[in-house]
Amino acid sequence: STEGILHFILMSSIVQILNNVIKCKAAVIWEPKTPFSIVEIEVAPPKAHEVRIKILASGICRSDDHVLSGALKVTFPIILGHEAAGVVESVGEGVTSVKTGDKVIPTFVPQCGECSPCIHPRGNLCKLNDFGTFVGLLPDGTSRFSYKGELIHSFVSTSTFTEYTVVHESSVAKIDAAAPPEKVCLIGCGFSAGYGAAINSAKVEPGSTCAVFGLGGVGLSAVMGCKAAGASRIIGVDINKDKFPKAKEVGATECVNPLDFEKPINEVLHDMTEGDGVDYSFEVVGHTDTMIAALTSCNMNYGTSVMVGAPATGSEITLPPGLIITGRVWKGTVFGGWKSRDSIPRLVSDFMQKKFTLDPLITHTMPFDKINEGFELLQAGKR
């Protein structure tokens, strides 16, 4: 449910460690519609079953921007960021899956391995998740972040816009020590969400026709997933034509801009497919109108439409049941359907073996103190 293709390299400057409390830089949001403030915070040591991580690189994601705009309702003050790679600095009592010095990716979708979604073969939204509820605290109901004695909330179990973060053990995956953090950080959200939407959630079939609505980082990853699955036709849909060349570079066979047509884009896609509609469609924007457009673009009998983009808090959709009763499948996906701690190491391994590339998803690399400029690029569609 994200759209980041810009990332930061977090270089720990002067970090103070006193009584095992780390003082470091973090980008804090105090209220919506305000810029990040880079301040010195205190990061408490990890408690039992927790891991403290030194963040090496973090991506910008559209979901973070939704918090800035007020579209996602969270508790402030808060440290955003959920697409990163780092190194374990220390672990709490009982942690067995990682140790100090391990290279890791924190994950906003935990995997405890014990709850019903973790056990179910089709489930991946662990009950320890903070996705959608946005409580902003660790599973024990507390936070490890503070600023001048004031509690700072975390974001979806991760909070990576800081030099150090603390996550529950269920929210961290050990990866190949040789993996470049400035690239594999994207596996923590954007790439996995889009790629998995095609591979896992839709189960795109060879020779099929697909349409991807929204060609940001997650949309491009969905295009890559459709191509990897063997789709013969992949139509990219976006109102920003500047995104078309990169979409074609990663696998789109053609691209269309809804603003170029007088008729609705779903009708355009039906015309392009001899009236059939596409076999699979993906909404990677997070807007209710494009969700309906994506649904109505797929075949009325056997088409499958997958919602990938995160909608604003409180969004609702009204549609006639006839759109579904004919056989269309409409479904959503979180983190591309991957079981996070099992899948992230494998995806990193696949990247290291050059089974896919992440380079097209990265448009800018910036220092941490330029984070506000990074979000301006995101909002301007230049990332």
GROMACS .gro file of C-alpha atoms in nm:
model
  383
    1SER     CA    1   0.000   0.000   0.000
    2THR     CA    2   0.290   0.237  -0.066
    3GLU     CA    3   0.460   0.425  -0.350
    4GLY     CA    4   0.818   0.513  -0.258
    5ILE     CA    5   1.103   0.524  -0.509
    6LEU     CA    6   1.324   0.768  -0.323
    7HIS     CA    7   1.538   0.681  -0.028
    8PHE     CA    8   1.772   0.824   0.231
    9ILE     CA    9   2.108   0.710   0.352
   10LEU     CA   10   2.110   0.752   0.729
   11MET     CA   11   2.461   0.818   0.848
   12SER     CA   12   2.491   0.812   1.225
   13SER     CA   13   2.687   1.124   1.311
   14ILE     CA   14   2.764   1.171   1.678
   15VAL     CA   15   2.554   0.926   1.876
   16GLN     CA   16   2.557   0.933   2.254
   17ILE     CA   17   2.502   0.611   2.449
   18LEU     CA   18   2.437   0.667   2.818
   19ASN     CA   19   2.303   0.396   3.049
   20ASN     CA   20   2.223   0.205   2.731
   21VAL     CA   21   1.993   0.486   2.615
   22ILE     CA   22   2.094   0.613   2.271
   23LYS     CA   23   2.066   0.980   2.181
   24CYS     CA   24   2.039   1.022   1.805
   25LYS     CA   25   1.877   1.220   1.527
   26ALA     CA   26   1.520   1.150   1.419
   27ALA     CA   27   1.265   1.317   1.192
   28VAL     CA   28   0.958   1.384   1.406
   29ILE     CA   29   0.612   1.497   1.297
   30TRP     CA   30   0.429   1.689   1.569
   31GLU     CA   31   0.099   1.734   1.385
   32PRO     CA   32  -0.039   1.676   1.034
   33LYS     CA   33   0.034   1.917   0.748
   34THR     CA   34   0.362   2.028   0.903
   35PRO     CA   35   0.719   1.948   0.791
   36PHE     CA   36   0.952   1.705   0.963
   37SER     CA   37   1.161   1.837   1.249
   38ILE     CA   38   1.501   1.673   1.282
   39VAL     CA   39   1.572   1.663   1.653
   40GLU     CA   40   1.777   1.465   1.901
   41ILE     CA   41   1.566   1.195   2.063
   42GLU     CA   42   1.632   0.926   2.318
   43VAL     CA   43   1.593   0.562   2.217
   44ALA     CA   44   1.559   0.331   2.516
   45PRO     CA   45   1.720  -0.014   2.513
   46PRO     CA   46   1.516  -0.308   2.385
   47LYS     CA   47   1.303  -0.496   2.635
   48ALA     CA   48   1.232  -0.869   2.622
   49HIS     CA   49   1.171  -0.994   2.266
   50GLU     CA   50   1.270  -0.659   2.115
   51VAL     CA   51   1.551  -0.553   1.882
   52ARG     CA   52   1.727  -0.217   1.853
   53ILE     CA   53   1.841  -0.142   1.498
   54LYS     CA   54   2.083   0.110   1.351
   55ILE     CA   55   1.910   0.228   1.033
   56LEU     CA   56   2.138   0.246   0.728
   57ALA     CA   57   1.891   0.345   0.455
   58SER     CA   58   1.520   0.419   0.443
   59GLY     CA   59   1.276   0.467   0.157
   60ILE     CA   60   0.997   0.721   0.127
   61CYS     CA   61   0.654   0.570   0.089
   62ARG     CA   62   0.318   0.717  -0.009
   63SER     CA   63   0.170   0.586   0.316
   64ASP     CA   64   0.410   0.812   0.508
   65ASP     CA   65   0.288   1.104   0.298
   66HIS     CA   66  -0.073   1.014   0.381
   67VAL     CA   67   0.012   1.081   0.746
   68LEU     CA   68   0.163   1.418   0.658
   69SER     CA   69  -0.147   1.520   0.463
   70GLY     CA   70  -0.384   1.399   0.734
   71ALA     CA   71  -0.537   1.128   0.513
   72LEU     CA   72  -0.424   0.859   0.759
   73LYS     CA   73  -0.525   0.926   1.119
   74VAL     CA   74  -0.247   0.850   1.366
   75THR     CA   75  -0.143   0.963   1.712
   76PHE     CA   76   0.113   1.244   1.728
   77PRO     CA   77   0.397   1.313   1.781
   78ILE     CA   78   0.527   1.031   1.564
   79ILE     CA   79   0.834   0.902   1.380
   80LEU     CA   80   0.734   0.777   1.036
   81GLY     CA   81   0.918   0.546   0.794
   82HIS     CA   82   0.866   0.175   0.737
   83GLU     CA   83   1.085   0.077   0.439
   84ALA     CA   84   1.443   0.033   0.556
   85ALA     CA   85   1.750  -0.179   0.610
   86GLY     CA   86   1.989  -0.169   0.902
   87VAL     CA   87   2.213  -0.353   1.145
   88VAL     CA   88   2.115  -0.497   1.483
   89GLU     CA   89   2.270  -0.285   1.759
   90SER     CA   90   2.139  -0.485   2.056
   91VAL     CA   91   1.870  -0.736   2.147
   92GLY     CA   92   1.647  -0.787   2.447
   93GLU     CA   93   1.602  -1.098   2.657
   94GLY     CA   94   1.460  -1.397   2.473
   95VAL     CA   95   1.549  -1.284   2.119
   96THR     CA   96   1.678  -1.582   1.922
   97SER     CA   97   1.626  -1.505   1.551
   98VAL     CA   98   1.882  -1.222   1.523
   99LYS     CA   99   2.193  -1.106   1.708
  100THR     CA  100   2.408  -0.795   1.733
  101GLY     CA  101   2.575  -0.721   1.399
  102ASP     CA  102   2.317  -0.896   1.180
  103LYS     CA  103   2.197  -0.704   0.875
  104VAL     CA  104   1.818  -0.686   0.885
  105ILE     CA  105   1.504  -0.540   0.733
  106PRO     CA  106   1.236  -0.424   0.979
  107THR     CA  107   0.888  -0.512   0.857
  108PHE     CA  108   0.561  -0.325   0.908
  109VAL     CA  109   0.378  -0.659   0.879
  110PRO     CA  110   0.501  -0.873   1.171
  111GLN     CA  111   0.509  -1.252   1.164
  112CYS     CA  112   0.477  -1.404   1.510
  113GLY     CA  113   0.426  -1.751   1.363
  114GLU     CA  114   0.161  -1.839   1.620
  115CYS     CA  115  -0.161  -1.646   1.545
  116SER     CA  116  -0.424  -1.768   1.297
  117PRO     CA  117  -0.317  -1.542   1.005
  118CYS     CA  118   0.045  -1.653   1.048
  119ILE     CA  119  -0.055  -2.020   1.058
  120HIS     CA  120  -0.308  -2.005   0.774
  121PRO     CA  121  -0.144  -2.073   0.434
  122ARG     CA  122  -0.316  -1.772   0.277
  123GLY     CA  123  -0.275  -1.535   0.571
  124ASN     CA  124  -0.001  -1.279   0.631
  125LEU     CA  125  -0.154  -0.999   0.843
  126CYS     CA  126  -0.023  -1.108   1.182
  127LYS     CA  127  -0.237  -1.009   1.480
  128LEU     CA  128   0.058  -0.814   1.622
  129ASN     CA  129   0.032  -0.563   1.335
  130ASP     CA  130  -0.034  -0.193   1.388
  131PHE     CA  131  -0.150  -0.148   1.030
  132GLY     CA  132  -0.485   0.030   1.018
  133THR     CA  133  -0.518   0.077   1.394
  134PHE     CA  134  -0.209   0.300   1.420
  135VAL     CA  135  -0.180   0.274   1.798
  136GLY     CA  136   0.182   0.377   1.765
  137LEU     CA  137   0.315   0.163   2.048
  138LEU     CA  138   0.506  -0.163   2.080
  139PRO     CA  139   0.306  -0.478   2.165
  140ASP     CA  140   0.355  -0.417   2.539
  141GLY     CA  141   0.174  -0.082   2.507
  142THR     CA  142   0.480   0.142   2.550
  143SER     CA  143   0.726   0.333   2.333
  144ARG     CA  144   1.106   0.337   2.326
  145PHE     CA  145   1.117   0.689   2.178
  146SER     CA  146   1.113   1.013   2.376
  147TYR     CA  147   1.202   1.379   2.328
  148LYS     CA  148   1.274   1.589   2.634
  149GLY     CA  149   1.071   1.346   2.838
  150GLU     CA  150   0.773   1.342   2.597
  151LEU     CA  151   0.665   1.008   2.447
  152ILE     CA  152   0.706   0.979   2.069
  153HIS     CA  153   0.485   0.727   1.889
  154SER     CA  154   0.604   0.471   1.637
  155PHE     CA  155   0.454   0.404   1.294
  156VAL     CA  156   0.332   0.059   1.184
  157SER     CA  157   0.567  -0.135   1.409
  158THR     CA  158   0.884   0.008   1.253
  159SER     CA  159   0.961   0.387   1.252
  160THR     CA  160   1.267   0.412   1.030
  161PHE     CA  161   1.312   0.790   0.991
  162THR     CA  162   1.556   0.779   1.281
  163GLU     CA  163   1.917   0.672   1.322
  164TYR     CA  164   1.805   0.401   1.568
  165THR     CA  165   1.472   0.228   1.615
  166VAL     CA  166   1.333  -0.050   1.836
  167VAL     CA  167   1.099  -0.317   1.700
  168HIS     CA  168   0.949  -0.638   1.829
  169GLU     CA  169   1.136  -0.951   1.721
  170SER     CA  170   0.835  -1.051   1.510
  171SER     CA  171   0.896  -0.737   1.301
  172VAL     CA  172   1.252  -0.798   1.190
  173ALA     CA  173   1.400  -1.028   0.924
  174LYS     CA  174   1.767  -1.124   0.898
  175ILE     CA  175   1.908  -1.082   0.546
  176ASP     CA  176   2.227  -1.149   0.350
  177ALA     CA  177   2.512  -0.953   0.509
  178ALA     CA  178   2.638  -0.855   0.162
  179ALA     CA  179   2.307  -0.701   0.051
  180PRO     CA  180   2.332  -0.326  -0.027
  181PRO     CA  181   2.102  -0.149   0.223
  182GLU     CA  182   2.038   0.147  -0.008
  183LYS     CA  183   1.867  -0.093  -0.251
  184VAL     CA  184   1.719  -0.380  -0.049
  185CYS     CA  185   1.546  -0.135   0.185
  186LEU     CA  186   1.276  -0.122  -0.086
  187ILE     CA  187   1.198  -0.488  -0.017
  188GLY     CA  188   1.070  -0.373   0.322
  189CYS     CA  189   0.757  -0.234   0.155
  190GLY     CA  190   0.727  -0.088  -0.194
  191PHE     CA  191   0.879  -0.356  -0.412
  192SER     CA  192   0.733  -0.646  -0.214
  193ALA     CA  193   0.385  -0.489  -0.206
  194GLY     CA  194   0.359  -0.442  -0.582
  195TYR     CA  195   0.550  -0.749  -0.697
  196GLY     CA  196   0.363  -0.973  -0.455
  197ALA     CA  197   0.025  -0.829  -0.556
  198ALA     CA  198   0.080  -0.980  -0.900
  199ILE     CA  199   0.260  -1.299  -0.798
  200ASN     CA  200   0.073  -1.392  -0.479
  201SER     CA  201  -0.254  -1.201  -0.457
  202ALA     CA  202  -0.371  -1.203  -0.818
  203LYS     CA  203  -0.171  -1.508  -0.925
  204VAL     CA  204  -0.129  -1.364  -1.273
  205GLU     CA  205  -0.120  -1.636  -1.537
  206PRO     CA  206   0.106  -1.665  -1.844
  207GLY     CA  207  -0.041  -1.503  -2.154
  208SER     CA  208  -0.285  -1.286  -1.957
  209THR     CA  209  -0.367  -0.916  -1.995
  210CYS     CA  210  -0.308  -0.679  -1.701
  211ALA     CA  211  -0.368  -0.313  -1.621
  212VAL     CA  212  -0.179  -0.129  -1.346
  213PHE     CA  213  -0.335   0.194  -1.220
  214GLY     CA  214  -0.062   0.417  -1.075
  215LEU     CA  215   0.300   0.397  -1.190
  216GLY     CA  216   0.490   0.503  -0.880
  217GLY     CA  217   0.735   0.268  -0.714
  218VAL     CA  218   0.472   0.014  -0.606
  219GLY     CA  219   0.296   0.029  -0.942
  220LEU     CA  220   0.623  -0.030  -1.125
  221SER     CA  221   0.683  -0.327  -0.895
  222ALA     CA  222   0.338  -0.461  -0.987
  223VAL     CA  223   0.434  -0.427  -1.354
  224MET     CA  224   0.752  -0.624  -1.281
  225GLY     CA  225   0.545  -0.892  -1.106
  226CYS     CA  226   0.306  -0.920  -1.401
  227LYS     CA  227   0.600  -0.956  -1.638
  228ALA     CA  228   0.767  -1.217  -1.417
  229ALA     CA  229   0.439  -1.413  -1.412
  230GLY     CA  230   0.433  -1.421  -1.793
  231ALA     CA  231   0.161  -1.168  -1.876
  232SER     CA  232   0.157  -1.099  -2.250
  233ARG     CA  233   0.010  -0.750  -2.224
  234ILE     CA  234   0.065  -0.504  -1.940
  235ILE     CA  235  -0.109  -0.166  -1.968
  236GLY     CA  236   0.016   0.111  -1.742
  237VAL     CA  237  -0.237   0.377  -1.640
  238ASP     CA  238  -0.133   0.712  -1.495
  239ILE     CA  239  -0.216   1.082  -1.534
  240ASN     CA  240   0.157   1.166  -1.531
  241LYS     CA  241   0.306   1.084  -1.871
  242ASP     CA  242   0.657   1.134  -1.735
  243LYS     CA  243   0.623   0.793  -1.570
  244PHE     CA  244   0.560   0.606  -1.896
  245PRO     CA  245   0.922   0.552  -2.010
  246LYS     CA  246   1.023   0.386  -1.684
  247ALA     CA  247   0.705   0.175  -1.683
  248LYS     CA  248   0.793   0.046  -2.028
  249GLU     CA  249   1.151  -0.012  -1.917
  250VAL     CA  250   1.035  -0.253  -1.644
  251GLY     CA  251   0.777  -0.437  -1.854
  252ALA     CA  252   0.469  -0.234  -1.951
  253THR     CA  253   0.377  -0.302  -2.311
  254GLU     CA  254   0.183   0.024  -2.344
  255CYS     CA  255   0.070   0.316  -2.128
  256VAL     CA  256  -0.241   0.535  -2.129
  257ASN     CA  257  -0.332   0.864  -1.966
  258PRO     CA  258  -0.699   0.887  -1.861
  259LEU     CA  259  -0.687   1.264  -1.924
  260ASP     CA  260  -0.635   1.199  -2.295
  261PHE     CA  261  -0.984   1.049  -2.336
  262GLU     CA  262  -1.335   1.185  -2.312
  263LYS     CA  263  -1.475   0.850  -2.202
  264PRO     CA  264  -1.403   0.677  -1.867
  265ILE     CA  265  -1.075   0.487  -1.852
  266ASN     CA  266  -1.253   0.155  -1.789
  267GLU     CA  267  -1.430   0.195  -2.124
  268VAL     CA  268  -1.098   0.277  -2.290
  269LEU     CA  269  -0.944  -0.043  -2.153
  270HIS     CA  270  -1.243  -0.247  -2.271
  271ASP     CA  271  -1.202  -0.094  -2.619
  272MET     CA  272  -0.832  -0.186  -2.612
  273THR     CA  273  -0.920  -0.549  -2.533
  274GLU     CA  274  -1.196  -0.597  -2.793
  275GLY     CA  275  -1.464  -0.544  -2.532
  276ASP     CA  276  -1.343  -0.813  -2.294
  277GLY     CA  277  -1.167  -0.608  -2.031
  278VAL     CA  278  -0.835  -0.711  -1.880
  279ASP     CA  279  -0.780  -1.037  -1.696
  280TYR     CA  280  -0.615  -0.865  -1.398
  281SER     CA  281  -0.614  -0.506  -1.276
  282PHE     CA  282  -0.424  -0.343  -0.992
  283GLU     CA  283  -0.512  -0.020  -0.814
  284VAL     CA  284  -0.190   0.124  -0.672
  285VAL     CA  285  -0.305   0.479  -0.599
  286GLY     CA  286  -0.529   0.453  -0.293
  287HIS     CA  287  -0.825   0.651  -0.431
  288THR     CA  288  -1.177   0.510  -0.425
  289ASP     CA  289  -1.257   0.632  -0.777
  290THR     CA  290  -0.958   0.454  -0.927
  291MET     CA  291  -1.042   0.142  -0.726
  292ILE     CA  292  -1.382   0.131  -0.897
  293ALA     CA  293  -1.224   0.212  -1.234
  294ALA     CA  294  -0.979  -0.075  -1.192
  295LEU     CA  295  -1.258  -0.313  -1.094
  296THR     CA  296  -1.477  -0.221  -1.390
  297SER     CA  297  -1.179  -0.246  -1.625
  298CYS     CA  298  -1.139  -0.618  -1.571
  299ASN     CA  299  -1.348  -0.888  -1.736
  300MET     CA  300  -1.700  -0.903  -1.589
  301ASN     CA  301  -1.693  -1.283  -1.562
  302TYR     CA  302  -1.340  -1.399  -1.481
  303GLY     CA  303  -1.146  -1.078  -1.414
  304THR     CA  304  -0.962  -1.016  -1.087
  305SER     CA  305  -0.893  -0.671  -0.948
  306VAL     CA  306  -0.653  -0.617  -0.658
  307MET     CA  307  -0.648  -0.310  -0.433
  308VAL     CA  308  -0.289  -0.229  -0.338
  309GLY     CA  309  -0.294   0.142  -0.257
  310ALA     CA  310  -0.377   0.253   0.098
  311PRO     CA  311  -0.698   0.461   0.108
  312ALA     CA  312  -0.755   0.758   0.336
  313THR     CA  313  -0.893   0.684   0.682
  314GLY     CA  314  -1.273   0.664   0.668
  315SER     CA  315  -1.295   0.615   0.292
  316GLU     CA  316  -1.605   0.432   0.170
  317ILE     CA  317  -1.715   0.283  -0.162
  318THR     CA  318  -2.066   0.238  -0.299
  319LEU     CA  319  -2.120   0.030  -0.610
  320PRO     CA  320  -2.394  -0.181  -0.769
  321PRO     CA  321  -2.374  -0.554  -0.683
  322GLY     CA  322  -2.405  -0.635  -1.052
  323LEU     CA  323  -2.037  -0.550  -1.091
  324ILE     CA  324  -1.950  -0.848  -0.871
  325ILE     CA  325  -2.231  -1.100  -0.917
  326THR     CA  326  -2.124  -1.174  -1.275
  327GLY     CA  327  -1.804  -1.331  -1.146
  328ARG     CA  328  -1.547  -1.056  -1.102
  329VAL     CA  329  -1.314  -1.105  -0.806
  330TRP     CA  330  -1.229  -0.795  -0.604
  331LYS     CA  331  -0.969  -0.829  -0.334
  332GLY     CA  332  -0.712  -0.640  -0.133
  333THR     CA  333  -0.356  -0.716  -0.035
  334VAL     CA  334  -0.112  -0.605   0.233
  335PHE     CA  335   0.262  -0.638   0.170
  336GLY     CA  336   0.187  -0.834  -0.145
  337GLY     CA  337   0.058  -1.131   0.051
  338TRP     CA  338   0.409  -1.228   0.165
  339LYS     CA  339   0.466  -1.382   0.507
  340SER     CA  340   0.721  -1.121   0.601
  341ARG     CA  341   0.997  -1.288   0.802
  342ASP     CA  342   0.987  -1.600   0.584
  343SER     CA  343   0.979  -1.414   0.253
  344ILE     CA  344   1.204  -1.109   0.298
  345PRO     CA  345   1.527  -1.313   0.323
  346ARG     CA  346   1.428  -1.508   0.011
  347LEU     CA  347   1.347  -1.191  -0.182
  348VAL     CA  348   1.681  -1.040  -0.084
  349SER     CA  349   1.850  -1.363  -0.195
  350ASP     CA  350   1.666  -1.345  -0.529
  351PHE     CA  351   1.784  -0.986  -0.571
  352MET     CA  352   2.143  -1.085  -0.496
  353GLN     CA  353   2.111  -1.358  -0.759
  354LYS     CA  354   1.990  -1.093  -1.009
  355LYS     CA  355   1.646  -1.249  -1.050
  356PHE     CA  356   1.504  -0.896  -1.043
  357THR     CA  357   1.647  -0.544  -1.025
  358LEU     CA  358   1.562  -0.259  -0.790
  359ASP     CA  359   1.758   0.016  -0.965
  360PRO     CA  360   1.462   0.147  -1.173
  361LEU     CA  361   1.270   0.209  -0.851
  362ILE     CA  362   1.528   0.454  -0.715
  363THR     CA  363   1.516   0.809  -0.850
  364HIS     CA  364   1.705   1.002  -0.583
  365THR     CA  365   1.948   0.928  -0.301
  366MET     CA  366   1.957   1.202  -0.039
  367PRO     CA  367   2.105   1.268   0.306
  368PHE     CA  368   1.876   1.236   0.606
  369ASP     CA  369   1.858   1.609   0.671
  370LYS     CA  370   1.698   1.659   0.327
  371ILE     CA  371   1.392   1.453   0.417
  372ASN     CA  372   1.148   1.742   0.367
  373GLU     CA  373   1.289   1.797   0.017
  374GLY     CA  374   1.242   1.427  -0.048
  375PHE     CA  375   0.873   1.446   0.034
  376GLU     CA  376   0.837   1.753  -0.187
  377LEU     CA  377   0.971   1.543  -0.475
  378LEU     CA  378   0.725   1.267  -0.388
  379GLN     CA  379   0.433   1.510  -0.382
  380ALA     CA  380   0.542   1.664  -0.712
  381GLY     CA  381   0.553   1.323  -0.882
  382LYS     CA  382   0.929   1.350  -0.942
  383ARG     CA  383   1.034   1.039  -0.750
   0.00000   0.00000   0.00000
